[in-house]
């Protein structure tokens, strides 16, 4: 009886600890989304010789995104009369929930991780694919031809670019011998995989941009072509859920790139006195900056160019990288 009570108390204690950490992570991610949008607008303004937000919250516009979020929350929640109401309401949740679920397996440091599972990389790829269901559901439930076309484009794009994304990390798995993200980080003590797998990094980064539906691969939500695509009928906080999912995935994908190719929390040589969390944050911010830089630099490509590039360029290059990695591993084993 006493042993049962002790076990029960320990279980509930663990539950509340994990619940509190999850809420903390949620607020950290929401804070990131708020100021990632602001940082993106400021960096884009700098690169395009504009000021960017500079009115709300002082000269840096620090409260501009907060004001935008409040504006979205108080807007009218309009649902089209001909829409499939249950699916219309459910679609934003289906799109957002996987974006937060994948954060569970990201090792931010050697001590801060929610779930250390043996197939963490596979888990990320599998769970993130569920968002495609939410996107297609939103387009279908809206009962709008432009929304449906945007959803079909999004599904085709996300499925097509997920294949080279997966193929690019096979080289990393071959060198590590594991899909556990902690093992992948620790295997980079003698050199980050961006140096050992530069082709994989380039393929992965480009495919990740396409998965995030960001410029130049934002055809799924192209205002000039599809009047905002699959979420054209969404307003207020439901529309905000789709934007939130996009930026949470930006957080998750940048963290994954940091772990898989940049050594996670591992320091540069002779700088081990700097905490691992600081190293992770610095590498993470570099990846975020690259994503913003990508958006500012390249124009949107056509739909046929998008599909052709994914299937005829990225996929063959990823397959070639697998063979080169296998040869490299055999050469290393010989010596």
Tab-separated table of C-alpha atoms in Angstrom:
chain	number	residue	atom	x	y	z
A	1	UNK	CA	0.000	0.000	0.000
A	2	UNK	CA	2.749	2.451	0.985
A	3	UNK	CA	4.823	1.500	-2.042
A	4	UNK	CA	1.775	2.149	-4.248
A	5	UNK	CA	1.260	5.599	-2.722
A	6	UNK	CA	4.931	6.469	-3.165
A	7	UNK	CA	4.816	5.361	-6.782
A	8	UNK	CA	1.623	7.352	-7.351
A	9	UNK	CA	3.077	10.492	-5.743
A	10	UNK	CA	6.278	10.188	-7.765
A	11	UNK	CA	4.268	9.743	-10.952
A	12	UNK	CA	2.151	12.818	-10.281
A	13	UNK	CA	5.248	14.802	-9.335
A	14	UNK	CA	6.888	13.872	-12.628
A	15	UNK	CA	3.688	14.779	-14.463
A	16	UNK	CA	3.548	18.264	-12.937
A	17	UNK	CA	7.252	18.847	-13.579
A	18	UNK	CA	6.913	17.895	-17.233
A	19	UNK	CA	3.699	19.889	-17.531
A	20	UNK	CA	5.404	22.988	-16.098
A	21	UNK	CA	8.392	22.539	-18.440
A	22	UNK	CA	6.037	22.107	-21.403
A	23	UNK	CA	4.199	25.325	-20.544
A	24	UNK	CA	7.560	27.071	-20.162
A	25	UNK	CA	8.683	25.801	-23.573
A	26	UNK	CA	5.365	26.928	-25.077
A	27	UNK	CA	5.908	30.463	-23.765
A	28	UNK	CA	9.505	30.426	-25.010
A	29	UNK	CA	8.317	29.372	-28.476
A	30	UNK	CA	5.531	31.975	-28.491
A	31	UNK	CA	8.071	34.611	-27.472
A	32	UNK	CA	10.341	33.416	-30.256
A	33	UNK	CA	7.506	33.624	-32.802
A	34	UNK	CA	6.612	37.141	-31.660
A	35	UNK	CA	10.117	38.488	-31.995
A	36	UNK	CA	11.165	36.290	-34.939
A	37	UNK	CA	8.474	38.055	-36.971
A	38	UNK	CA	9.797	41.409	-35.762
A	39	UNK	CA	13.404	40.391	-36.489
A	40	UNK	CA	12.399	39.202	-39.956
A	41	UNK	CA	10.711	42.512	-40.732
A	42	UNK	CA	13.687	44.496	-39.419
A	43	UNK	CA	16.261	42.420	-41.323
A	44	UNK	CA	14.170	42.610	-44.496
A	45	UNK	CA	13.888	46.365	-44.026
A	46	UNK	CA	17.663	46.675	-43.588
A	47	UNK	CA	18.406	44.596	-46.689
A	48	UNK	CA	15.842	46.495	-48.771
A	49	UNK	CA	16.953	49.936	-47.483
A	50	UNK	CA	13.785	50.466	-45.433
A	51	UNK	CA	13.264	51.182	-41.747
A	52	UNK	CA	10.932	48.325	-40.871
A	53	UNK	CA	8.664	48.632	-37.792
A	54	UNK	CA	9.665	51.735	-35.825
A	55	UNK	CA	6.501	53.155	-34.264
A	56	UNK	CA	4.985	50.834	-31.656
A	57	UNK	CA	7.376	50.152	-28.774
A	58	UNK	CA	10.032	52.777	-29.407
A	59	UNK	CA	12.366	53.308	-32.337
A	60	UNK	CA	12.932	49.552	-32.678
A	61	UNK	CA	9.222	48.747	-32.838
A	62	UNK	CA	9.579	46.133	-30.099
A	63	UNK	CA	5.821	45.935	-29.488
A	64	UNK	CA	4.715	45.965	-33.130
A	65	UNK	CA	4.188	42.194	-33.337
A	66	UNK	CA	2.410	42.201	-29.966
A	67	UNK	CA	0.026	44.821	-31.347
A	68	UNK	CA	-0.494	42.732	-34.489
A	69	UNK	CA	-1.322	39.648	-32.378
A	70	UNK	CA	-3.830	41.621	-30.295
A	71	UNK	CA	-5.408	42.926	-33.494
A	72	UNK	CA	-5.837	39.365	-34.787
A	73	UNK	CA	-7.369	38.181	-31.510
A	74	UNK	CA	-10.103	40.835	-31.530
A	75	UNK	CA	-10.987	40.450	-35.216
A	76	UNK	CA	-14.280	38.868	-36.213
A	77	UNK	CA	-14.209	35.089	-36.492
A	78	UNK	CA	-15.907	34.636	-39.860
A	79	UNK	CA	-16.831	31.175	-41.165
A	80	UNK	CA	-18.166	30.902	-44.733
A	81	UNK	CA	-21.780	29.751	-44.930
A	82	UNK	CA	-20.994	26.951	-47.378
A	83	UNK	CA	-17.917	25.721	-45.472
A	84	UNK	CA	-17.697	22.365	-43.723
A	85	UNK	CA	-17.815	23.923	-40.256
A	86	UNK	CA	-16.363	21.090	-38.086
A	87	UNK	CA	-13.418	20.543	-40.430
A	88	UNK	CA	-12.996	24.290	-40.933
A	89	UNK	CA	-12.588	24.760	-37.170
A	90	UNK	CA	-10.377	21.676	-36.739
A	91	UNK	CA	-7.923	22.342	-39.598
A	92	UNK	CA	-5.801	25.047	-37.855
A	93	UNK	CA	-5.351	22.759	-34.835
A	94	UNK	CA	-4.283	19.838	-37.044
A	95	UNK	CA	-1.756	22.115	-38.743
A	96	UNK	CA	-0.363	23.578	-35.500
A	97	UNK	CA	-0.257	20.635	-33.071
A	98	UNK	CA	2.496	18.631	-34.885
A	99	UNK	CA	4.632	21.777	-35.031
A	100	UNK	CA	4.746	21.827	-31.236
A	101	UNK	CA	4.948	18.041	-30.836
A	102	UNK	CA	8.250	17.781	-32.733
A	103	UNK	CA	9.944	20.037	-30.167
A	104	UNK	CA	9.754	17.191	-27.635
A	105	UNK	CA	12.717	15.358	-29.149
A	106	UNK	CA	15.034	18.331	-29.800
A	107	UNK	CA	18.083	18.176	-27.458
A	108	UNK	CA	18.734	21.844	-26.701
A	109	UNK	CA	21.619	20.890	-24.396
A	110	UNK	CA	23.011	17.646	-23.040
A	111	UNK	CA	20.617	17.995	-20.086
A	112	UNK	CA	17.563	19.773	-21.488
A	113	UNK	CA	15.394	17.513	-23.644
A	114	UNK	CA	11.858	16.268	-23.116
A	115	UNK	CA	12.106	12.874	-24.804
A	116	UNK	CA	15.307	11.053	-25.717
A	117	UNK	CA	14.039	8.388	-28.103
A	118	UNK	CA	16.123	6.119	-30.271
A	119	UNK	CA	14.493	7.208	-33.534
A	120	UNK	CA	14.229	10.933	-32.825
A	121	UNK	CA	15.059	11.961	-36.376
A	122	UNK	CA	12.421	9.583	-37.776
A	123	UNK	CA	9.899	10.882	-35.221
A	124	UNK	CA	10.458	14.470	-36.369
A	125	UNK	CA	9.979	13.617	-40.041
A	126	UNK	CA	6.898	11.461	-39.384
A	127	UNK	CA	5.090	13.881	-37.060
A	128	UNK	CA	5.850	16.994	-39.117
A	129	UNK	CA	4.191	15.321	-42.110
A	130	UNK	CA	0.823	15.432	-40.300
A	131	UNK	CA	0.671	19.194	-40.949
A	132	UNK	CA	-0.008	18.421	-44.603
A	133	UNK	CA	-3.315	16.866	-43.492
A	134	UNK	CA	-4.269	20.122	-41.749
A	135	UNK	CA	-3.414	22.172	-44.827
A	136	UNK	CA	-5.461	19.948	-47.156
A	137	UNK	CA	-8.330	19.918	-44.648
A	138	UNK	CA	-8.332	23.734	-44.539
A	139	UNK	CA	-8.480	23.987	-48.334
A	140	UNK	CA	-11.243	21.383	-48.639
A	141	UNK	CA	-13.369	22.641	-45.751
A	142	UNK	CA	-13.303	26.250	-47.010
A	143	UNK	CA	-15.389	25.272	-50.060
A	144	UNK	CA	-13.394	27.765	-52.129
A	145	UNK	CA	-11.677	26.852	-55.372
A	146	UNK	CA	-8.650	29.048	-54.657
A	147	UNK	CA	-8.277	27.527	-51.194
A	148	UNK	CA	-8.519	24.019	-52.655
A	149	UNK	CA	-5.946	24.819	-55.360
A	150	UNK	CA	-3.625	26.224	-52.700
A	151	UNK	CA	-4.098	23.106	-50.577
A	152	UNK	CA	-3.311	20.818	-53.506
A	153	UNK	CA	-0.192	22.831	-54.297
A	154	UNK	CA	0.852	22.708	-50.657
A	155	UNK	CA	0.341	18.942	-50.445
A	156	UNK	CA	2.279	18.317	-53.662
A	157	UNK	CA	5.086	20.609	-52.548
A	158	UNK	CA	5.413	19.296	-49.000
A	159	UNK	CA	5.328	15.640	-50.059
A	160	UNK	CA	7.736	16.184	-52.965
A	161	UNK	CA	10.334	18.054	-50.914
A	162	UNK	CA	10.059	15.763	-47.925
A	163	UNK	CA	11.650	13.005	-50.025
A	164	UNK	CA	14.976	14.814	-50.692
A	165	UNK	CA	14.849	16.103	-47.109
A	166	UNK	CA	14.789	12.530	-45.807
A	167	UNK	CA	17.319	11.288	-48.358
A	168	UNK	CA	19.779	14.037	-47.412
A	169	UNK	CA	19.995	12.930	-43.763
A	170	UNK	CA	20.706	9.295	-44.660
A	171	UNK	CA	24.366	10.277	-45.073
A	172	UNK	CA	24.359	11.585	-41.505
A	173	UNK	CA	22.705	8.387	-40.277
A	174	UNK	CA	25.341	6.298	-42.104
A	175	UNK	CA	28.191	8.165	-40.421
A	176	UNK	CA	26.561	8.139	-36.990
A	177	UNK	CA	25.003	4.687	-37.054
A	178	UNK	CA	21.969	6.014	-35.190
A	179	UNK	CA	18.825	8.121	-35.580
A	180	UNK	CA	19.035	9.306	-31.985
A	181	UNK	CA	19.605	13.074	-32.001
A	182	UNK	CA	21.886	12.953	-28.943
A	183	UNK	CA	24.083	10.368	-30.663
A	184	UNK	CA	24.198	12.560	-33.778
A	185	UNK	CA	25.398	15.530	-31.732
A	186	UNK	CA	28.032	13.534	-29.848
A	187	UNK	CA	29.317	12.028	-33.113
A	188	UNK	CA	30.287	15.558	-34.210
A	189	UNK	CA	32.931	16.067	-31.502
A	190	UNK	CA	35.664	15.713	-34.139
A	191	UNK	CA	33.942	17.890	-36.745
A	192	UNK	CA	30.465	19.169	-37.476
A	193	UNK	CA	28.543	17.371	-40.202
A	194	UNK	CA	28.262	20.579	-42.205
A	195	UNK	CA	31.955	19.935	-42.979
A	196	UNK	CA	31.616	16.174	-43.516
A	197	UNK	CA	28.254	16.416	-45.306
A	198	UNK	CA	28.179	19.782	-47.143
A	199	UNK	CA	26.031	18.416	-49.986
A	200	UNK	CA	23.535	16.974	-47.499
A	201	UNK	CA	23.394	20.296	-45.664
A	202	UNK	CA	22.642	22.256	-48.846
A	203	UNK	CA	19.947	19.792	-49.952
A	204	UNK	CA	18.441	19.674	-46.465
A	205	UNK	CA	18.398	23.452	-46.099
A	206	UNK	CA	16.712	24.038	-49.473
A	207	UNK	CA	14.170	21.271	-48.848
A	208	UNK	CA	13.522	22.702	-45.374
A	209	UNK	CA	12.722	26.111	-46.870
A	210	UNK	CA	10.248	24.411	-49.210
A	211	UNK	CA	8.735	22.457	-46.298
A	212	UNK	CA	8.267	25.722	-44.410
A	213	UNK	CA	6.441	27.260	-47.413
A	214	UNK	CA	8.778	30.235	-47.379
A	215	UNK	CA	10.037	32.328	-50.290
A	216	UNK	CA	11.029	31.305	-52.937
A	217	UNK	CA	8.832	28.226	-52.363
A	218	UNK	CA	5.729	29.936	-50.961
A	219	UNK	CA	3.435	29.004	-53.852
A	220	UNK	CA	0.981	27.365	-51.455
A	221	UNK	CA	0.102	30.795	-50.039
A	222	UNK	CA	1.061	33.092	-52.913
A	223	UNK	CA	-1.064	36.246	-52.642
A	224	UNK	CA	-0.457	37.300	-56.252
A	225	UNK	CA	-1.445	33.878	-57.643
A	226	UNK	CA	-3.890	32.270	-55.225
A	227	UNK	CA	-5.166	35.175	-53.104
A	228	UNK	CA	-3.366	33.660	-50.052
A	229	UNK	CA	-3.952	30.006	-50.932
A	230	UNK	CA	-5.354	27.406	-48.577
A	231	UNK	CA	-6.206	29.792	-45.713
A	232	UNK	CA	-7.878	32.479	-47.835
A	233	UNK	CA	-11.179	32.045	-45.971
A	234	UNK	CA	-9.620	32.186	-42.506
A	235	UNK	CA	-9.682	35.305	-40.341
A	236	UNK	CA	-8.561	36.443	-36.914
A	237	UNK	CA	-7.086	33.920	-34.525
A	238	UNK	CA	-7.752	30.925	-36.820
A	239	UNK	CA	-5.567	32.535	-39.495
A	240	UNK	CA	-3.047	33.314	-36.758
A	241	UNK	CA	-2.848	29.569	-35.969
A	242	UNK	CA	-1.555	28.851	-39.476
A	243	UNK	CA	1.039	31.620	-39.173
A	244	UNK	CA	1.944	30.352	-35.709
A	245	UNK	CA	2.458	26.840	-37.087
A	246	UNK	CA	4.751	28.200	-39.813
A	247	UNK	CA	6.961	30.066	-37.369
A	248	UNK	CA	6.997	27.270	-34.794
A	249	UNK	CA	8.185	24.976	-37.586
A	250	UNK	CA	10.796	27.611	-38.390
A	251	UNK	CA	11.936	27.316	-34.757
A	252	UNK	CA	11.878	23.500	-34.875
A	253	UNK	CA	13.587	23.193	-38.263
A	254	UNK	CA	16.333	25.629	-37.271
A	255	UNK	CA	16.869	23.658	-34.062
A	256	UNK	CA	17.019	20.400	-36.054
A	257	UNK	CA	19.585	21.847	-38.489
A	258	UNK	CA	21.612	23.022	-35.497
A	259	UNK	CA	21.548	19.526	-34.007
A	260	UNK	CA	22.119	17.501	-37.172
A	261	UNK	CA	24.686	19.652	-39.010
A	262	UNK	CA	26.131	22.218	-36.582
A	263	UNK	CA	26.978	20.079	-33.578
A	264	UNK	CA	24.107	21.171	-31.345
A	265	UNK	CA	25.474	22.392	-28.014
A	266	UNK	CA	29.101	21.357	-28.778
A	267	UNK	CA	31.580	24.274	-28.594
A	268	UNK	CA	34.282	25.327	-30.984
A	269	UNK	CA	37.800	24.129	-30.079
A	270	UNK	CA	39.312	25.825	-27.004
A	271	UNK	CA	36.004	27.556	-26.184
A	272	UNK	CA	34.495	24.837	-24.028
A	273	UNK	CA	34.177	27.213	-21.069
A	274	UNK	CA	31.154	28.813	-22.784
A	275	UNK	CA	27.950	26.960	-21.764
A	276	UNK	CA	26.374	24.583	-24.273
A	277	UNK	CA	23.062	26.469	-24.197
A	278	UNK	CA	24.867	29.599	-25.442
A	279	UNK	CA	26.461	27.669	-28.307
A	280	UNK	CA	23.117	26.183	-29.287
A	281	UNK	CA	21.474	29.622	-29.224
A	282	UNK	CA	24.227	31.199	-31.349
A	283	UNK	CA	24.102	28.466	-33.999
A	284	UNK	CA	20.316	28.550	-33.928
A	285	UNK	CA	20.265	32.318	-34.568
A	286	UNK	CA	22.667	31.927	-37.497
A	287	UNK	CA	20.268	29.433	-39.120
A	288	UNK	CA	17.311	31.793	-38.502
A	289	UNK	CA	19.249	34.621	-40.139
A	290	UNK	CA	20.003	32.412	-43.158
A	291	UNK	CA	16.294	31.614	-43.543
A	292	UNK	CA	15.438	35.329	-43.463
A	293	UNK	CA	18.273	36.138	-45.854
A	294	UNK	CA	16.966	33.457	-48.237
A	295	UNK	CA	13.526	35.062	-48.189
A	296	UNK	CA	14.815	38.545	-48.961
A	297	UNK	CA	17.177	37.449	-51.726
A	298	UNK	CA	15.243	35.142	-54.043
A	299	UNK	CA	12.079	35.782	-56.066
A	300	UNK	CA	9.200	33.307	-56.073
A	301	UNK	CA	9.600	30.563	-58.663
A	302	UNK	CA	6.873	29.062	-60.868
A	303	UNK	CA	4.980	25.941	-59.876
A	304	UNK	CA	6.523	23.837	-62.662
A	305	UNK	CA	10.017	25.047	-61.707
A	306	UNK	CA	9.307	24.166	-58.084
A	307	UNK	CA	8.380	20.558	-58.850
A	308	UNK	CA	11.098	20.119	-61.463
A	309	UNK	CA	13.786	21.385	-59.082
A	310	UNK	CA	12.677	19.026	-56.324
A	311	UNK	CA	12.452	15.867	-58.423
A	312	UNK	CA	15.159	16.448	-61.059
A	313	UNK	CA	17.810	18.285	-59.024
A	314	UNK	CA	17.520	17.838	-55.261
A	315	UNK	CA	16.523	14.172	-55.243
A	316	UNK	CA	19.323	12.954	-57.591
A	317	UNK	CA	21.885	15.046	-55.694
A	318	UNK	CA	20.687	13.544	-52.386
A	319	UNK	CA	20.984	10.007	-53.815
A	320	UNK	CA	24.507	10.715	-55.113
A	321	UNK	CA	25.431	12.018	-51.652
A	322	UNK	CA	24.345	8.691	-50.115
A	323	UNK	CA	26.733	6.780	-52.385
A	324	UNK	CA	29.570	9.230	-51.720
A	325	UNK	CA	28.981	8.913	-47.974
A	326	UNK	CA	29.042	5.121	-48.186
A	327	UNK	CA	32.368	5.292	-50.052
A	328	UNK	CA	33.718	7.768	-47.462
A	329	UNK	CA	32.715	5.474	-44.601
A	330	UNK	CA	34.361	2.485	-46.239
A	331	UNK	CA	37.531	4.518	-46.810
A	332	UNK	CA	37.559	5.590	-43.140
A	333	UNK	CA	37.088	1.969	-42.026
A	334	UNK	CA	40.070	0.879	-44.117
A	335	UNK	CA	42.380	3.277	-42.295
